[in-house]
Coordinates of C-alpha atoms in Angstrom, one line a residue:
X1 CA 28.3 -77.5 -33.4
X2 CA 26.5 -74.4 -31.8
X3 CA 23.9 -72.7 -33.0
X4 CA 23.4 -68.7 -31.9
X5 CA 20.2 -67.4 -32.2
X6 CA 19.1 -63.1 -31.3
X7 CA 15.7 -62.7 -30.7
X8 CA 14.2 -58.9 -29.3
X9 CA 10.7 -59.7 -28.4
X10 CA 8.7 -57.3 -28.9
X11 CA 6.8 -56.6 -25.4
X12 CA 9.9 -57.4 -23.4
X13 CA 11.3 -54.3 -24.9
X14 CA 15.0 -53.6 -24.2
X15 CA 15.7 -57.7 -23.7
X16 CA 18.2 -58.7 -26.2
X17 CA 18.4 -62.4 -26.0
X18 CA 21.6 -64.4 -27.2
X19 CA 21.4 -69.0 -26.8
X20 CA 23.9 -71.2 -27.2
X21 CA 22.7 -74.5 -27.9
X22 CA 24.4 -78.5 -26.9
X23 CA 23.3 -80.3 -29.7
X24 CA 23.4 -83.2 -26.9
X25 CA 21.2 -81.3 -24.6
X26 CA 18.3 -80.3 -28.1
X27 CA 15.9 -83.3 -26.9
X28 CA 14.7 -82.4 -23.4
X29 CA 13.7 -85.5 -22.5
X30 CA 17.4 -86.5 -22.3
X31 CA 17.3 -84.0 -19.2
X32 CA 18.2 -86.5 -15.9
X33 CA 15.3 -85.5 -13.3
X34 CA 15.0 -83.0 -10.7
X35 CA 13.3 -81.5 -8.3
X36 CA 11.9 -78.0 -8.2
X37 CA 14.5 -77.2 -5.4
X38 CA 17.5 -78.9 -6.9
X39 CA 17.0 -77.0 -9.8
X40 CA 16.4 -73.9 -8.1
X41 CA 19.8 -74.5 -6.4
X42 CA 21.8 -75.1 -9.4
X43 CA 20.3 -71.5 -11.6
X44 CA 22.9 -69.4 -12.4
X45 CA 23.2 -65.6 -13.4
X46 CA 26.3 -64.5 -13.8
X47 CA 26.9 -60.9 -15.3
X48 CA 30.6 -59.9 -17.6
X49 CA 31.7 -58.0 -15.1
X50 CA 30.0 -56.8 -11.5
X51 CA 26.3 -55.3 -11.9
X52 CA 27.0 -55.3 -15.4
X53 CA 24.3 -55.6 -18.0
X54 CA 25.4 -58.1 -19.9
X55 CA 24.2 -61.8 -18.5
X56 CA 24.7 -65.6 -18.4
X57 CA 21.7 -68.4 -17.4
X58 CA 22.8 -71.3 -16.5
X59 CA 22.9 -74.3 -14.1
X60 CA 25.0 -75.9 -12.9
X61 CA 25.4 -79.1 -13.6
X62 CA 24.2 -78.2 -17.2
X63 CA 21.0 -79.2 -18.5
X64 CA 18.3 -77.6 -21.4
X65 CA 17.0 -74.9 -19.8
X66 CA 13.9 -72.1 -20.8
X67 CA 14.8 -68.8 -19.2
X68 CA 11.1 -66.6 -18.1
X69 CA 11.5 -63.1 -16.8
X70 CA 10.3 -63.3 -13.3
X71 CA 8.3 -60.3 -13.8
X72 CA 6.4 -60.8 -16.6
X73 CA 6.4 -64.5 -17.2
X74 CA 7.3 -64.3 -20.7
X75 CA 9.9 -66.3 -22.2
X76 CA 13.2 -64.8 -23.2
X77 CA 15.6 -67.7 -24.4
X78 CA 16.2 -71.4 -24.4
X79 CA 19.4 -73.7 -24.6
X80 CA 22.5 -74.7 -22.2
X81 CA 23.8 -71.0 -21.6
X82 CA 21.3 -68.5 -22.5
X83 CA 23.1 -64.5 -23.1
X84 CA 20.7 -61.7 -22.1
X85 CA 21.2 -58.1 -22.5
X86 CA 19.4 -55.9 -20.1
X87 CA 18.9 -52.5 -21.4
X88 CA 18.6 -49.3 -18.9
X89 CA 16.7 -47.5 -17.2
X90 CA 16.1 -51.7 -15.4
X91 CA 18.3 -51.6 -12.6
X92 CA 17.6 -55.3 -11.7
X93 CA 16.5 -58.6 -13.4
X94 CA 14.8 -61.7 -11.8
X95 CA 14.5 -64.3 -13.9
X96 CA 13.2 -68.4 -13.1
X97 CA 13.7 -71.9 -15.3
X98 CA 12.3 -75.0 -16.4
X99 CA 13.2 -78.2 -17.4
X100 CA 12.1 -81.2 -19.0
X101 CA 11.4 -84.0 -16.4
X102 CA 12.6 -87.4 -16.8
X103 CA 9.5 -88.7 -18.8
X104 CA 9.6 -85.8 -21.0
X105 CA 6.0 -85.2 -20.6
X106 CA 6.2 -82.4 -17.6
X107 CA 8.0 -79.9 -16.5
X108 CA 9.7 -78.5 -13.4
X109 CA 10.0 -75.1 -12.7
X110 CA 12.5 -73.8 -10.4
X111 CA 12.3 -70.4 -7.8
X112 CA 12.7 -66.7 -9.7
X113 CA 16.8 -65.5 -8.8
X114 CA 17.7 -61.7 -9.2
X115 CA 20.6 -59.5 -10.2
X116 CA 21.6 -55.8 -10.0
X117 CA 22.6 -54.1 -12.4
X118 CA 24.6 -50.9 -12.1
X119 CA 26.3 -50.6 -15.5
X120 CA 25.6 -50.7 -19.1
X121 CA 28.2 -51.7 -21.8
X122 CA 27.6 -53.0 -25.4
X123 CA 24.3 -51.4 -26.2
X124 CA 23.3 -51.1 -29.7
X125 CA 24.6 -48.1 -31.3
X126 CA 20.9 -46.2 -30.8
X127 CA 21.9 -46.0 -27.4
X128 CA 24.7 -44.2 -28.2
X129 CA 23.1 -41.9 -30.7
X130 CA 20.3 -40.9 -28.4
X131 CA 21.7 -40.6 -25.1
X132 CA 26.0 -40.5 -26.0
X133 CA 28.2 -37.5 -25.8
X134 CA 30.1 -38.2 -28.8
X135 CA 33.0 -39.9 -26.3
X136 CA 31.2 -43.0 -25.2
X137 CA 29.8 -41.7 -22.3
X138 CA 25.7 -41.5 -21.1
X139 CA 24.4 -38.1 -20.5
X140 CA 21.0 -36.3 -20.9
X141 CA 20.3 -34.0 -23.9
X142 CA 17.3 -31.9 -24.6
X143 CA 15.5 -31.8 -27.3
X144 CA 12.9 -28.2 -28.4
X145 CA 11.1 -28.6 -31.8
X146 CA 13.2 -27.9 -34.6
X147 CA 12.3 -24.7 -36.1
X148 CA 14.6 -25.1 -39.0
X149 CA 13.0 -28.2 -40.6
X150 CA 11.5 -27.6 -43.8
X151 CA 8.2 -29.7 -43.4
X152 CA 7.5 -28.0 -40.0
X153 CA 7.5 -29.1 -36.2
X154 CA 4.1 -31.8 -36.0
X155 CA 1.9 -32.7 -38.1
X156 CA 0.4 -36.0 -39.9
X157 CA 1.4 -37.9 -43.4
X158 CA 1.4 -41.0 -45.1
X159 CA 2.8 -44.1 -42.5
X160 CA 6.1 -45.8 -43.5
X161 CA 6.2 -43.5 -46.7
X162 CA 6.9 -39.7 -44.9
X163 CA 9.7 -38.8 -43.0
X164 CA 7.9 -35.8 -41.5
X165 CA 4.6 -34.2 -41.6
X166 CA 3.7 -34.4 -45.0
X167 CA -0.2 -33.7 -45.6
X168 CA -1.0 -31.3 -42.6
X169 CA 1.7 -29.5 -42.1
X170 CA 2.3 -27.2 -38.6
X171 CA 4.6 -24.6 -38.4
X172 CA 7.3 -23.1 -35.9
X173 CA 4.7 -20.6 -35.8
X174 CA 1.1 -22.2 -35.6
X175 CA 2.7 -24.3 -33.0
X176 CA 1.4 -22.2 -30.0
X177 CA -1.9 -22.1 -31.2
X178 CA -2.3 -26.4 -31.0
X179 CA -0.5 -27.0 -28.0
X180 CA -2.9 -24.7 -26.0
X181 CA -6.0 -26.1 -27.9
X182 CA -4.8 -29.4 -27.4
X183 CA -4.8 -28.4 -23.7
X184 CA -1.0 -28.4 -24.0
X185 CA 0.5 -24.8 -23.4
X186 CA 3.7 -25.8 -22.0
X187 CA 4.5 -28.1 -25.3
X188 CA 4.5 -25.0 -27.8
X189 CA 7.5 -23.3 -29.0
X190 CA 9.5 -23.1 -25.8
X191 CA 8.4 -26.2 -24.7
X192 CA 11.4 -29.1 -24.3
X193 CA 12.3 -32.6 -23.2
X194 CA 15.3 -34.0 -21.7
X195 CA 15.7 -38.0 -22.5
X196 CA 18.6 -39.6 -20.7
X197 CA 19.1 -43.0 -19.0
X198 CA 18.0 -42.1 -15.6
X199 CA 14.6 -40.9 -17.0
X200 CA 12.7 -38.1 -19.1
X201 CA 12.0 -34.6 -18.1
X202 CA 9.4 -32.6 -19.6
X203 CA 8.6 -28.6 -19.9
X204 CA 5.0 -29.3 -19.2
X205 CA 6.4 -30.4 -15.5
X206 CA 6.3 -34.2 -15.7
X207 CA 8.7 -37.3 -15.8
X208 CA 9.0 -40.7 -17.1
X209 CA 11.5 -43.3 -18.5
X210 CA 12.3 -44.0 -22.1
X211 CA 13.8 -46.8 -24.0
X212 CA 15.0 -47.3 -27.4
X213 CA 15.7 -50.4 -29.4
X214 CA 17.1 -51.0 -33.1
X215 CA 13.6 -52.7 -33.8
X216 CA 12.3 -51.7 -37.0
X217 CA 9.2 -52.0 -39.3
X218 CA 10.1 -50.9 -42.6
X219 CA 14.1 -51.1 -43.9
X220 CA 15.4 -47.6 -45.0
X221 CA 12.4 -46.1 -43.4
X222 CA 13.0 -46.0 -39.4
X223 CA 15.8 -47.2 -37.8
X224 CA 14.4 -48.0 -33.9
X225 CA 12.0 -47.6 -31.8
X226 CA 11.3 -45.3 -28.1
X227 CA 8.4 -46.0 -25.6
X228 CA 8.2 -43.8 -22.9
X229 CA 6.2 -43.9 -20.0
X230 CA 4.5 -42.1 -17.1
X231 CA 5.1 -38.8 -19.6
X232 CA 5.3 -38.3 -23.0
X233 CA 7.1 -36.0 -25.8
X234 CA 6.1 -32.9 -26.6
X235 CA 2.4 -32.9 -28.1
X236 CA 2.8 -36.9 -27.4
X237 CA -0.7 -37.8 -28.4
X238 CA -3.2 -38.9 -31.0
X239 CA -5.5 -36.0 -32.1
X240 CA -8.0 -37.9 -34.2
X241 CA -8.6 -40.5 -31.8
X242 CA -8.1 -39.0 -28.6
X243 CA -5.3 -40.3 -25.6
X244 CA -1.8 -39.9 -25.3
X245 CA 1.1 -41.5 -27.8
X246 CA 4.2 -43.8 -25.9
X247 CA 5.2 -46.1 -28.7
X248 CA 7.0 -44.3 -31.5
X249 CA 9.0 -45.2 -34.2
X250 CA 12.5 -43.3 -34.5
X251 CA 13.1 -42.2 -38.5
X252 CA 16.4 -40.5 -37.8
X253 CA 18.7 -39.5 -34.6
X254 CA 22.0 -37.8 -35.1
X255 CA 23.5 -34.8 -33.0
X256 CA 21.7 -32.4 -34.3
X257 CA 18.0 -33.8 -35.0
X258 CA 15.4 -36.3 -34.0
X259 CA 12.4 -37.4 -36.0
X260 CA 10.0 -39.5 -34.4
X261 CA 6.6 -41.0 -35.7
X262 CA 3.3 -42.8 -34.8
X263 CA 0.6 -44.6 -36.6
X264 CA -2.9 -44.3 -35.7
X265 CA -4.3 -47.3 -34.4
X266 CA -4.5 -49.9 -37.6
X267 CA -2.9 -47.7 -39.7
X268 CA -1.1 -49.8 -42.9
X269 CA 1.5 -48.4 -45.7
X270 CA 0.0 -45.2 -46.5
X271 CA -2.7 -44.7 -43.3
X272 CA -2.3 -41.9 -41.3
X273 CA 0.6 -41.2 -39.3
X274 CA 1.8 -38.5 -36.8
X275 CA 5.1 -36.8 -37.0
X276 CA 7.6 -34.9 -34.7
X277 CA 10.4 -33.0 -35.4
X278 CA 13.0 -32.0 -32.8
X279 CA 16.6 -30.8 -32.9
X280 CA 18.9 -31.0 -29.9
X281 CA 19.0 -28.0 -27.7
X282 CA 21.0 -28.4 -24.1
X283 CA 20.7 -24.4 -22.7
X284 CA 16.8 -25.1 -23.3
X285 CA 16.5 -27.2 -20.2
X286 CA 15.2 -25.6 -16.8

């Protein structure tokens, strides 16, 4: 019998992690022993197709095997044959393994082993929602603050109970007026950002990355989550307590509209929370 497990942790963002267990191989100190290079020579990655996204970490001959991202140490599966989905903008994952030694009371940890990755299929369906064309292709898509929305552009509300601003309120119009206090002219009205898989592009003149995940805090209330860094969205910070915002939660992305939100920090059901609302614009990019 196998047993799947799917586990997204939380700061290895965009990691979606898929083990298949050997009941034969659940006791570790069954493992036979090995040396740090033996095992090193028997890690595999393979990916579902070339530089593909979608990956396999094994060795060869099989044993129990934990599977750390090279880069960050943290640990992103365990089993036999351990599935890892790597979302984009990563263009390449390195990843190490240990194993139970023969007494069961240590461990040997192999060298780290990369991969390239130059493709990305199966994403969850935010992926496609944010960053598709409607034909199951990738492309970039600006976004300009949505002018039509009946509970303004920004603003702040109750956390995991608003959809949009919902106590102070800022209009289309007062919009101008907080960007430049905020020391943010380029983010008023005709300000705009461009999120695509390659990266973010921002009327206020920088650029970053994005990614989004189907993580969620609150069913029926969000439905993923977007971190960006080295910029931000438009007005992308945290008024009351100073700095910019990267984490947000995403409350709804179609074609036509997306409406973001952030908590201030320790924020619970009903604490204060910021809100953005953007509709899709493409002829507002520069």
């Amino acid at each position: 019998m196998k047993k799947i497990f799917l586990a997204v942790p939380i700061m290895a963002l965009g990691l979606m992690v898929m083990t298949s267990c050997d009941p034969s191989h659940d006791n570790e100190s069954a493992t036979p022993a090995v040396s740090a290079e033996q095992l090193t020579n028997e890690l595999k990655i393979t990916a579902k197709s070339e530089g593909n996204n979608n990956l396999t970490v094994f060795t060869s001959p099989t044993r129990y095997i934990k599977v750390y991202d090279a880069t960050t140490d943290g640990m992103v599966g365990a089993g036999t044959m351990v599935q890892i989905q790597i979302a984009p903008p990563q263009t390449e994952a390195s990843f190490y393994v240990t194993t139970a030694a023969m007494d069961g009371t240590t461990s040997v940890k192999s060298g780290s082993k990369s991969i390239t990755i130059t493709e990305y299929t199966d994403l969850p369906e935010i992926y496609n929602i944010i960053f598709g064309d409607g034909n199951g292709n990738f492309t970039a898509h600006t976004w300009v603050w949505d002018t039509e929305a009946g509970d303004g552009v920004w603003g702040n509300g109750a956390y995991l109970e608003n959809t949009g601003p919902g106590w102070w309120v800022v209009s289309a119009a007062d919009i101008d007026g907080q960007a430049a206090g905020k020391g943010l002219p380029n983010d008023g009205l005709n300000g705009w950002m461009t999120l695509a898989l390659s990266g973010v592009k921002t009327s206020r003149g920088e650029s970053g990355q994005v990614k989004v995940t189907e993580e969620k805090v609150k069913d029926g209330w969000d439905i993923g989550r977007m971190v960006f860094s080295g910029t931000t969205p438009l007005m992308g910070i945290q008024p009351n307590v100073g700095g910019n915002q990267y984490d947000y939660h995403i409350l709804q992305a179609t074609e036509q509209n997306l409406r973001l939100c952030a908590p201030e920090p320790g924020a619970g059901d009903w604490g204060t929370a910021w809100f953005w609302n953007f509709k899709r614009d493409d002829s507002a990019a520069k």
